[in-house]
CSV table of C-alpha atoms in Angstrom, one decimal:
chain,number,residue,atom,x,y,z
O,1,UNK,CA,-32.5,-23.0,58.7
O,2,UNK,CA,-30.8,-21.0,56.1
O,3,UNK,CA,-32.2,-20.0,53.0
O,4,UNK,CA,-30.9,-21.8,49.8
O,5,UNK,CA,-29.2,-19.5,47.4
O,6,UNK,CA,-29.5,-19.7,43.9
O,7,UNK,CA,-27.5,-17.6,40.7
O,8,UNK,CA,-28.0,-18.4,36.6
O,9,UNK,CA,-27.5,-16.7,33.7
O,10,UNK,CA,-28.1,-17.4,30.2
O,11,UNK,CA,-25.7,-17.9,26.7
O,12,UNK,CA,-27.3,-15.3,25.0
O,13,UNK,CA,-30.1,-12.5,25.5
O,14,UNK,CA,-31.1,-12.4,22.3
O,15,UNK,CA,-31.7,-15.7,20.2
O,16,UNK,CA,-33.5,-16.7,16.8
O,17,UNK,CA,-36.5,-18.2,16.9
O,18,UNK,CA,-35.7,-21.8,16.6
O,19,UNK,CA,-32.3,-21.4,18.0
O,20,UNK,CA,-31.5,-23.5,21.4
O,21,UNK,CA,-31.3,-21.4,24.6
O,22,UNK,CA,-28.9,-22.9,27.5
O,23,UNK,CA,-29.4,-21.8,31.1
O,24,UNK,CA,-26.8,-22.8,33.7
O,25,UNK,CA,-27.7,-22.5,37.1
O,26,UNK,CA,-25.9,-22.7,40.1
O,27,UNK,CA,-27.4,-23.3,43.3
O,28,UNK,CA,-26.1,-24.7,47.2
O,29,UNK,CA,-27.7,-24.4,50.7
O,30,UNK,CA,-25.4,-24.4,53.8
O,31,UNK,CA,-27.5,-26.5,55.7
O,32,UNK,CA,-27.6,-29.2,53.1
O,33,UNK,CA,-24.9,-32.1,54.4
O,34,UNK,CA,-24.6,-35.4,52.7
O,35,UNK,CA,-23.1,-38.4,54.9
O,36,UNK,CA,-23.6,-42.1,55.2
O,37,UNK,CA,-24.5,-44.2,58.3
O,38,UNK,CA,-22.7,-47.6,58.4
O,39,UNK,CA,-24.4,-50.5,60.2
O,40,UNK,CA,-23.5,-54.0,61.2
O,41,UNK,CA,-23.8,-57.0,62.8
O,42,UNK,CA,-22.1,-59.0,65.6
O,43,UNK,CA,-23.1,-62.0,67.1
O,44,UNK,CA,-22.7,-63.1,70.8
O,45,UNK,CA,-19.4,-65.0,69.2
O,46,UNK,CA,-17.6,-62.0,68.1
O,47,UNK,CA,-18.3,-62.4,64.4
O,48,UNK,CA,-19.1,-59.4,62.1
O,49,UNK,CA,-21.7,-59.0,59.4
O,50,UNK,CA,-20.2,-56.9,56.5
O,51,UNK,CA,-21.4,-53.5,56.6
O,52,UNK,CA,-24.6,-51.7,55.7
O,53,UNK,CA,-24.0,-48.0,54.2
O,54,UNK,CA,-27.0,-46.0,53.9
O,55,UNK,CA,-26.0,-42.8,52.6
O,56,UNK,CA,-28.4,-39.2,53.1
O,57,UNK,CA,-28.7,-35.9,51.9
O,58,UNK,CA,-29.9,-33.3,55.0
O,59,UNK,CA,-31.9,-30.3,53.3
O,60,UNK,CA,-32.0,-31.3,49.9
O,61,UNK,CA,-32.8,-28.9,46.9
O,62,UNK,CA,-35.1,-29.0,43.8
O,63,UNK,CA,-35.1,-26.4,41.1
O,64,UNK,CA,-38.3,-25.9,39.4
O,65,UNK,CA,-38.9,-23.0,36.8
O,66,UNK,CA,-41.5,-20.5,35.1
O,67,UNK,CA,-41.8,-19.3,31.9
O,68,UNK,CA,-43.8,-16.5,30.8
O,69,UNK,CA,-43.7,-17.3,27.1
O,70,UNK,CA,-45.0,-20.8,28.3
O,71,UNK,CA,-41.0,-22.4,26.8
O,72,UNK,CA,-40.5,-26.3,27.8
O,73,UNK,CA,-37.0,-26.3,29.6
O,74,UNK,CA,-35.4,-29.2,29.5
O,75,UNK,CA,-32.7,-30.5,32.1
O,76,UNK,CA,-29.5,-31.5,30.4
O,77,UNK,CA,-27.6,-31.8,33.6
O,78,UNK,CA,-27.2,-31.6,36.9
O,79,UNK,CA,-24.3,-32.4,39.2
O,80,UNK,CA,-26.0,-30.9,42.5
O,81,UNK,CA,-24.6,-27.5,42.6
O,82,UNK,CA,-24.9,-26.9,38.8
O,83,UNK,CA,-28.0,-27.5,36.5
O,84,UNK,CA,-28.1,-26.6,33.0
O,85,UNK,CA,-31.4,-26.3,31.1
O,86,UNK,CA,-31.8,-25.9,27.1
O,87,UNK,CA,-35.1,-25.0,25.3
O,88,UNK,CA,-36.1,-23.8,22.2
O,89,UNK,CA,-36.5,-20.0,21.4
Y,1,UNK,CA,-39.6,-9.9,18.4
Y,2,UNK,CA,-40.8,-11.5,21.8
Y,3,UNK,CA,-39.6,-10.7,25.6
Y,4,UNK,CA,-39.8,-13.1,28.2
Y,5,UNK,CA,-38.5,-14.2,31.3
Y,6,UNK,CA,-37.6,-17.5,32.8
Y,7,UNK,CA,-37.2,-18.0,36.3
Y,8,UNK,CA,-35.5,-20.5,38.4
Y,9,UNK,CA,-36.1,-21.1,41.8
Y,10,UNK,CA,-34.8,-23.8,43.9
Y,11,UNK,CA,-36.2,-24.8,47.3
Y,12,UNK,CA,-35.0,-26.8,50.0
Y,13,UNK,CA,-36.7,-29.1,52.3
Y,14,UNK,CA,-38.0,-27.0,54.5
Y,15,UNK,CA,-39.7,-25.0,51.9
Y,16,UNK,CA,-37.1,-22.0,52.2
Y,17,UNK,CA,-36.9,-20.2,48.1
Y,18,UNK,CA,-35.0,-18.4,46.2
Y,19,UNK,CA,-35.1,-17.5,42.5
Y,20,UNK,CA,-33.3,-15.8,39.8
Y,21,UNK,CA,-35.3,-14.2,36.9
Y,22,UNK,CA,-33.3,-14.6,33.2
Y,23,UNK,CA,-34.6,-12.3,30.6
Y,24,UNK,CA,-34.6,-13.1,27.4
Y,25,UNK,CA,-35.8,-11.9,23.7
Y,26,UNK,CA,-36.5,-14.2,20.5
Y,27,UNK,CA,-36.5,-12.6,17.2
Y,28,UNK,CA,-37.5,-13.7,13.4
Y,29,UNK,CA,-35.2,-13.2,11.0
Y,30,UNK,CA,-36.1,-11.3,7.9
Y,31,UNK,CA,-38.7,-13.9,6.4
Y,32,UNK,CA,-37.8,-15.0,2.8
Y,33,UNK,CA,-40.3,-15.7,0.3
Y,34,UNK,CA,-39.9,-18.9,-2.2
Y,35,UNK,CA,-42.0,-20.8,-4.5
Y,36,UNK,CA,-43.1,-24.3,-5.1
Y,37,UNK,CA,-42.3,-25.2,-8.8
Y,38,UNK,CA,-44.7,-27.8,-9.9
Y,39,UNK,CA,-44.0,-30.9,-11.0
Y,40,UNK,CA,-47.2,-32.9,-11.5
Y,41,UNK,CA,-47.6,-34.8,-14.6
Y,42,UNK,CA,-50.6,-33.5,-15.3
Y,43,UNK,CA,-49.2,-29.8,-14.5
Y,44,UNK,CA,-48.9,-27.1,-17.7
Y,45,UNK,CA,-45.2,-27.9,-19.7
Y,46,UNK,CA,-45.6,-31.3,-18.3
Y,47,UNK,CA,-42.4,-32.1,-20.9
Y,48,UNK,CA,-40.7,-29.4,-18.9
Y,49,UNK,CA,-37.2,-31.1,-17.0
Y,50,UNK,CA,-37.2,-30.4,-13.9
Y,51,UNK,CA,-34.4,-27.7,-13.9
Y,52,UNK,CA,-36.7,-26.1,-16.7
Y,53,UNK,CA,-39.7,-25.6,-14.3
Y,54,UNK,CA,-37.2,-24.1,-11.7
Y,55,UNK,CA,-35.6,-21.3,-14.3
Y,56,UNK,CA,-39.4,-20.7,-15.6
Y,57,UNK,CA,-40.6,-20.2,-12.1
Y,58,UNK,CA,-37.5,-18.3,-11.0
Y,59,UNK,CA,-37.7,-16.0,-13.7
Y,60,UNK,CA,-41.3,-15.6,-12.9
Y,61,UNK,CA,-40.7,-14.4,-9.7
Y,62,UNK,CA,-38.0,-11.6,-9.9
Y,63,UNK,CA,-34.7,-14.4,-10.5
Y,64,UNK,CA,-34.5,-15.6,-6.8
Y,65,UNK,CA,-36.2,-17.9,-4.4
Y,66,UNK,CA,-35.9,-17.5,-0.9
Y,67,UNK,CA,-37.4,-21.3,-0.3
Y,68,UNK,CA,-38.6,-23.7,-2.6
Y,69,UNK,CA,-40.8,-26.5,-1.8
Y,70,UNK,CA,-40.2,-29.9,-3.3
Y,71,UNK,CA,-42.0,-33.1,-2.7
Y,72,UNK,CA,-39.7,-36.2,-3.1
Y,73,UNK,CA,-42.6,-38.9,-2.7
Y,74,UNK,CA,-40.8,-42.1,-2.2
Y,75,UNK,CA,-37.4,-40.8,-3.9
Y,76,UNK,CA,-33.9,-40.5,-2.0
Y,77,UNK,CA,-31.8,-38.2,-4.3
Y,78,UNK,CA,-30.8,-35.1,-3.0
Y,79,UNK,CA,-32.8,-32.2,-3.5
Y,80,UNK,CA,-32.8,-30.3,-6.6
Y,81,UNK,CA,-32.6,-26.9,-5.4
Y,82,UNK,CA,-29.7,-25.0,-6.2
Y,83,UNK,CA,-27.0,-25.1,-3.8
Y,84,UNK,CA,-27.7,-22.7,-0.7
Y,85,UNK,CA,-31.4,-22.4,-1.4
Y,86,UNK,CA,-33.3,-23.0,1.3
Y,87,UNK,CA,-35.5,-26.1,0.9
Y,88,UNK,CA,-38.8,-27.9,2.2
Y,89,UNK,CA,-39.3,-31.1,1.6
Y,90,UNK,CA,-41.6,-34.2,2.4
Y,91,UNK,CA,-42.0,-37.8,1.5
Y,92,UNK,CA,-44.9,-39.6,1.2
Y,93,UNK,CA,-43.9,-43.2,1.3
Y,94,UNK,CA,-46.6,-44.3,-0.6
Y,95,UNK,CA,-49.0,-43.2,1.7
Y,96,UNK,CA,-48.3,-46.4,3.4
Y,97,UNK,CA,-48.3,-45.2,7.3
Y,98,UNK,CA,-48.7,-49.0,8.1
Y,99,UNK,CA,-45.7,-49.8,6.1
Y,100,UNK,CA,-43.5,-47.1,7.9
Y,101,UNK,CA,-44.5,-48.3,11.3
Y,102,UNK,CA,-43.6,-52.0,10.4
Y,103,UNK,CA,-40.1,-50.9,9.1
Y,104,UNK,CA,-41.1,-51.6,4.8
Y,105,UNK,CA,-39.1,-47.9,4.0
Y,106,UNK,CA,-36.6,-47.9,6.8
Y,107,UNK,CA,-33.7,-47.8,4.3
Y,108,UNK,CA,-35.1,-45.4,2.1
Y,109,UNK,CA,-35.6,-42.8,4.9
Y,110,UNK,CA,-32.2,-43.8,5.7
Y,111,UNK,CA,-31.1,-43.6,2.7
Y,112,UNK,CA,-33.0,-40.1,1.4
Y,113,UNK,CA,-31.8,-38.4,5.0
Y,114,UNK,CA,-28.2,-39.4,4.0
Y,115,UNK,CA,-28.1,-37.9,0.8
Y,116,UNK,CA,-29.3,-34.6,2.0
Y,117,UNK,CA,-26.8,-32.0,1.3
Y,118,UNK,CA,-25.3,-29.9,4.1
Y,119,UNK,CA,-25.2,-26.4,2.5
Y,120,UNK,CA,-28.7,-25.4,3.0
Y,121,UNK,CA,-31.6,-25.1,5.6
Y,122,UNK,CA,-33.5,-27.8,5.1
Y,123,UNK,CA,-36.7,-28.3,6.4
Y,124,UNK,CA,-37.8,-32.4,6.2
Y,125,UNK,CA,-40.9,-34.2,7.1
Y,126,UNK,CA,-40.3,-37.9,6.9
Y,127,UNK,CA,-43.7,-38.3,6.2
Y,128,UNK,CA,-46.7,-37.7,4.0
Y,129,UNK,CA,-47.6,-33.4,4.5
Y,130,UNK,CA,-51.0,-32.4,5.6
Y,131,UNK,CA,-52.1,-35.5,7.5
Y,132,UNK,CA,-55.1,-34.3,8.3
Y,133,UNK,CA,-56.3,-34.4,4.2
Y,134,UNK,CA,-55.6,-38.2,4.4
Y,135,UNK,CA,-56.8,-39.2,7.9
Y,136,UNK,CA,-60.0,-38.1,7.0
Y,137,UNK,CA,-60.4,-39.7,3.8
Y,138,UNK,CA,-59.3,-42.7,5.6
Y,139,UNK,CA,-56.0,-43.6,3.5
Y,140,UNK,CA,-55.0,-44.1,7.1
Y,141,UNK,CA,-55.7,-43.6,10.8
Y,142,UNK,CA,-54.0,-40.7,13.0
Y,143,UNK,CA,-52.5,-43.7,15.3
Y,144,UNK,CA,-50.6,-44.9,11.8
Y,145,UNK,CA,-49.2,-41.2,11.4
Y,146,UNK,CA,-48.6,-41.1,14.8
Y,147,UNK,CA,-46.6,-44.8,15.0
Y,148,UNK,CA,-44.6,-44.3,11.8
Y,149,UNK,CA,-43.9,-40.7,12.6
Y,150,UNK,CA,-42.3,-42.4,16.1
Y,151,UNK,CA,-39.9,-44.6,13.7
Y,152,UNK,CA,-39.5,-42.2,11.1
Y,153,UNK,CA,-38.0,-39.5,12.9
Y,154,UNK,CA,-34.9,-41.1,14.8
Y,155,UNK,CA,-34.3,-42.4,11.6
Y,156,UNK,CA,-33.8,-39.4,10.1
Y,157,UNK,CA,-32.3,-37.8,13.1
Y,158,UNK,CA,-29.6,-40.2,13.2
Y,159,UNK,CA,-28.8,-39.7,9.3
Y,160,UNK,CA,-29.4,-36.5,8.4
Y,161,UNK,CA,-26.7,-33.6,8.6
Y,162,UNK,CA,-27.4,-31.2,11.2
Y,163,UNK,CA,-29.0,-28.4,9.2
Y,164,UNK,CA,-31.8,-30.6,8.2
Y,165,UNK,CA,-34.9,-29.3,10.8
Y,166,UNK,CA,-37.2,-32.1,11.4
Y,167,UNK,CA,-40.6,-29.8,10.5
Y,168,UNK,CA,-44.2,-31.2,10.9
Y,169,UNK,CA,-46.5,-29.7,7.8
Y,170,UNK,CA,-50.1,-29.4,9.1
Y,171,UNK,CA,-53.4,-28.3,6.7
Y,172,UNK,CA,-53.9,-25.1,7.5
Y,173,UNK,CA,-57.4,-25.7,7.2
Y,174,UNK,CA,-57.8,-27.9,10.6
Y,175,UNK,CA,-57.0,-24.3,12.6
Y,176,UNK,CA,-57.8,-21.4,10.1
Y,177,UNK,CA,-61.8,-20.4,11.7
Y,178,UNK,CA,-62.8,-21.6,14.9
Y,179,UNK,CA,-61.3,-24.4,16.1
Y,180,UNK,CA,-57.2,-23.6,16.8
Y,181,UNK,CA,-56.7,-27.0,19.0
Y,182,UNK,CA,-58.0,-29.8,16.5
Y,183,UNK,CA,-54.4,-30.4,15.1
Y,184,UNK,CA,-53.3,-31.2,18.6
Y,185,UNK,CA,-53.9,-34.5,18.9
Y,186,UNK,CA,-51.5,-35.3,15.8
Y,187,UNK,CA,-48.4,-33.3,17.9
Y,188,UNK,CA,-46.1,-35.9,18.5
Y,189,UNK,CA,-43.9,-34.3,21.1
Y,190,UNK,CA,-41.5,-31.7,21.7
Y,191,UNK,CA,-38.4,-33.7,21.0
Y,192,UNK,CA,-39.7,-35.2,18.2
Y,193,UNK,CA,-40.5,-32.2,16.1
Y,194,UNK,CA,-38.2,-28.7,15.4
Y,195,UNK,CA,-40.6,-26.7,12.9
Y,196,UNK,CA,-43.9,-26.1,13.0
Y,197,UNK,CA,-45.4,-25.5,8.9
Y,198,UNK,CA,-48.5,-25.1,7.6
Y,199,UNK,CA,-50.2,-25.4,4.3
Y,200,UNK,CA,-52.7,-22.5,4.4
Y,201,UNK,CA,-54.9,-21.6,1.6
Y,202,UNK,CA,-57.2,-18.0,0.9
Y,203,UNK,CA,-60.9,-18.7,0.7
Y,204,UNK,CA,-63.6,-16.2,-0.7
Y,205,UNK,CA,-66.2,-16.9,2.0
Y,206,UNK,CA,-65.9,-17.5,5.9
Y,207,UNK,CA,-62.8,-17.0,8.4
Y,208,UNK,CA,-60.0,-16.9,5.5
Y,209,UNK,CA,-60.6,-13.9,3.8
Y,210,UNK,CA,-58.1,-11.9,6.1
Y,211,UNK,CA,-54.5,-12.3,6.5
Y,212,UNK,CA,-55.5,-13.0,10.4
Y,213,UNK,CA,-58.1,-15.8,9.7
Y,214,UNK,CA,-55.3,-17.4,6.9
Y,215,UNK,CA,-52.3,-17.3,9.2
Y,216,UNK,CA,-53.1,-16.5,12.8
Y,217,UNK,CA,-54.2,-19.7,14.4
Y,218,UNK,CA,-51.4,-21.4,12.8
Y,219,UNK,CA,-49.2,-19.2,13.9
Y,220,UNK,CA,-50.4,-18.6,17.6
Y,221,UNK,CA,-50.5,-22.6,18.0
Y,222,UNK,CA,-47.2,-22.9,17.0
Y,223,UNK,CA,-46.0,-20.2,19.0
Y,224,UNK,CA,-47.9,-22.0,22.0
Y,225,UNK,CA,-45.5,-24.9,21.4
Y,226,UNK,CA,-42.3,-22.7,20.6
Y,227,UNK,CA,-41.2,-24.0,17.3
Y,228,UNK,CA,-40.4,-22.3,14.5
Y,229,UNK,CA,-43.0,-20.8,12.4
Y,230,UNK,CA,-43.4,-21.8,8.7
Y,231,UNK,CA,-45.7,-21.7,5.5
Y,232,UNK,CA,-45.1,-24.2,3.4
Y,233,UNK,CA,-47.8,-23.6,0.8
Y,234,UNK,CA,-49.9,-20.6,0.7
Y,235,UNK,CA,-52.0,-19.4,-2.9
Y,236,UNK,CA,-55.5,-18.9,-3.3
Y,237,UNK,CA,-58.0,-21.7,-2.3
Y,238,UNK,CA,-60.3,-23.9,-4.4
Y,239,UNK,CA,-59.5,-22.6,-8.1
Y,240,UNK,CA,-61.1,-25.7,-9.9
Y,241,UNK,CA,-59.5,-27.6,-12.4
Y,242,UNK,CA,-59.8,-25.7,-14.8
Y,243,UNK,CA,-58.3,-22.6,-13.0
Y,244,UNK,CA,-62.0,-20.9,-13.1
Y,245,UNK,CA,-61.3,-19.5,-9.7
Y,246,UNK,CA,-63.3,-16.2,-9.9
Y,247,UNK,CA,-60.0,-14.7,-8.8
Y,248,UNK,CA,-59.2,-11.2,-10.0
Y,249,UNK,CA,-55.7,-9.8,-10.5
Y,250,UNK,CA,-56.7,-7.3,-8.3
Y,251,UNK,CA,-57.8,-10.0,-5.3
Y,252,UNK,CA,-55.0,-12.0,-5.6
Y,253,UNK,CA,-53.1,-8.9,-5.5
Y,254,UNK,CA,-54.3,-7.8,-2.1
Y,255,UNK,CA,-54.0,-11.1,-0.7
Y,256,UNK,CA,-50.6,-11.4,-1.6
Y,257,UNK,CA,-49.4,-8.3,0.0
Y,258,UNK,CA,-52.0,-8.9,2.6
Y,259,UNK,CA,-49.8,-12.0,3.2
Y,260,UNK,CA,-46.9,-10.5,3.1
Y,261,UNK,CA,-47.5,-7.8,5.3
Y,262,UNK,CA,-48.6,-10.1,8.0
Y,263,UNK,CA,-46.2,-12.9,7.8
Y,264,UNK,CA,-43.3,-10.3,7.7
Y,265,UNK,CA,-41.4,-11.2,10.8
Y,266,UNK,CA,-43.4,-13.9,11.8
Y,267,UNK,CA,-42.9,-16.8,9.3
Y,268,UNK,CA,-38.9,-17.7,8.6
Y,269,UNK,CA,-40.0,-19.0,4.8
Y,270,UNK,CA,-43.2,-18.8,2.9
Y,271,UNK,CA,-43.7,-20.3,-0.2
Y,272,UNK,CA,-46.0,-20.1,-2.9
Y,273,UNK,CA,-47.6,-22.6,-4.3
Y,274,UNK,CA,-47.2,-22.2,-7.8
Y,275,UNK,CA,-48.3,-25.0,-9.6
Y,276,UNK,CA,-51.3,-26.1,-12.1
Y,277,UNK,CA,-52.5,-29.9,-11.6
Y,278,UNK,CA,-55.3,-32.2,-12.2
Y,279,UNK,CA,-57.4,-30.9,-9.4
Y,280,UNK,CA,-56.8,-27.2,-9.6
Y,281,UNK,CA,-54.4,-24.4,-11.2
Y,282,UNK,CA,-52.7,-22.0,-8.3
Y,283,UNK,CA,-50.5,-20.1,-10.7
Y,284,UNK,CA,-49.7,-16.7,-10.9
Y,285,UNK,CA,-47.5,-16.3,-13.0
Y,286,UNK,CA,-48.5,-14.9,-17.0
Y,287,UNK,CA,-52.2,-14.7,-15.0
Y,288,UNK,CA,-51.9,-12.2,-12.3
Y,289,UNK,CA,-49.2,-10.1,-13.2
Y,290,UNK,CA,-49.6,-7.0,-10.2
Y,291,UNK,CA,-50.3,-10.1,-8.0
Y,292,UNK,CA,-46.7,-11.7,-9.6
Y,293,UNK,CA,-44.9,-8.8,-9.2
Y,294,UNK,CA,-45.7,-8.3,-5.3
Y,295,UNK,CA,-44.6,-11.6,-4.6
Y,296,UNK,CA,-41.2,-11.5,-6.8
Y,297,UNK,CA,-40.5,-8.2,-4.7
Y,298,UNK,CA,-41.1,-9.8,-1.6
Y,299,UNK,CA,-38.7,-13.7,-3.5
Y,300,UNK,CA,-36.1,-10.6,-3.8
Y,301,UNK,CA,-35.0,-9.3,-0.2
């Protein structure tokens, strides 16, 4: 199993108190695979159900995060690969 | 200024982490000092315009405000401030919290959040200021506050121009001494709230006789929920109304630079509240004149 990998950075370094803070963070693992497995039906008579597609996600992520000055960050978005966060300084 | 560091991790399935530490530093910027510039009908030069109390007070303190406090009530015109200045302002709605929550004033907080101008900082409270004062007098309950400040605020949100900072304005008093967490229960929320503002008053006698016992609760609870640190009123406490405060030039003096001293860097806006009413005269100006001059330095930066 490999280890996920995970990079960020932030808009700024610095900010005003009261200004928003963005984080975007990009993370992958190359075990994680996403696929679908299609069933169906057929009857003794040769006839065919429609199909069943049940997608699935092998090894999938989470991101979780800590702050030491106790800041709430928020998830804006998050397309699987690419999170961004946003909380107040 | 604060460091800090936020760190992301993610982690897979199998439990397998890694993480990425993001360092990061918030700073104030220089605080500006203001005034509130009465306007009570029983207040000294009650035949004073309004524009009259603002030059008076102005003058008073050095020919600049860094903030100035106004208190609509139940009126939607813009702001009276002059155009750039910093402003702080709340509505009261009549005190009617039940009202607010069953939609009586939707138009007029639509209306006052429209006609707020875009060229200043503006720091609004849709609601009445220092809850607390009311809850326990029982001109209404904290699930009222809470209710109408839930229908209040997207209100405003969605009609205000984006300088306007949506700022809850807490009685010092309910932190200053022992008990930092018994505002809490009023928080409504980090998405419901930008700024953090408190109303915090000098007292001769107990915790606020230090610049620490005035400010620092109020200031440590707000930092706890990372908002924006404000004073909205700050003066001497409990002058009577007759002004027979027992306040000395000198006293006043010290806790004005006291004040100052501590909130420097801290607070983004302080003002003084500089008004004489029925219940109490908090002026400084013609009556503490080192005490005036400290704060019009501080009005001047």
């Amino acid at each position: 199993m490999a280890n996920p990998t995970i990079g960020g950075s932030l808009n700024n370094t610095s900010y005003a108190v009261g200004a928003t803070m963005t984080a975007t963070i990009t993370y992958g693992d190359t075990d994680q695979k996403s696929g679908t497995v299609t069933f169906k039906i057929t009857d003794a008579e040769g006839n065919v159900s429609a199909n069943l597609v049940l997608p699935y996600l092998i090894d999938p992520l989470t991101v979780s995060y800590v702050d030491s000055l106790g800041k709430v960050w928020t998830k804006i978005s998050d397309s699987g690969s690419v999170a961004v966060f946003t909380a107040t300084a | 200024m604060a460091a800090g560091t936020v760190t992301f991790k993610v982690t897979d399935k199998s439990g397998n982490t890694q993480s990425v530490p993001l360092p990061y530093t918030t700073t104030v910027p220089a605080t500006r000092y203001g005034a509130f510039c009465g306007y009570f009908n029983k207040a000294q030069n009650p035949n004073e315009t309004d524009a009259q109390r603002r030059a008076r007070v102005t003058a008073a303190f050095g020919g600049k405000l860094g903030i100035e406090r106004q208190y609509p009530g139940s009126g939607t015109s813009a702001p009276t401030t002059p155009v750039g200045c910093p402003t702080i302002l709340s509505w009261d709605w009549n005190a009617d919290m039940a009202g607010v929550v069953a939609g009586n004033y939707d138009s007029q907080i639509i209306q006052a959040a429209q006609n707020l101008p875009s060229d200043r900082v503006i720091y609004a409270s849709p609601l009445q200021h220092e809850p607390w004062l009311h809850i326990n007098a029982g001109d209404y309950t904290l699930a009222q506050y809470q209710q109408a400040w839930q229908r209040s605020v997207p209100l405003f949100r969605a009609n205000a121009p984006s300088n306007v900072k949506i700022t809850l304005i807490q009685d010092g008093y309910t932190v200053q001494g022992v008990n930092s967490a018994a505002w809490r229960p009023i928080y409504p929320g980090d998405n419901m709230v930008d700024v953090l503002a408190w109303d915090c008053y000098w007292i001769t006698g107990g915790p606020r006789v230090t610049a620490d016992g005035v400010y620092g609760n109020c200031l440590r609870e707000t930092q706890l929920k990372g908002k924006e640190f404000v004073v909205a009123e700050t003066s001497f406490g409990a002058p009577g109304p007759t002004g027979g405060s027992g306040w000395t030039d000198s006293q006043v003096t010290t806790l004005t630079n006291n004040a100052i001293a501590y909130l420097d860097g801290k607070a983004t806006f302080v003002s003084w509240f500089e008004s004489n009413k029925e219940d109490g005269n908090w002026l400084i100006e013609g009556i503490h004149p080192t005490a005036q001059s400290a704060w019009s330095t501080a009005c001047s930066r």
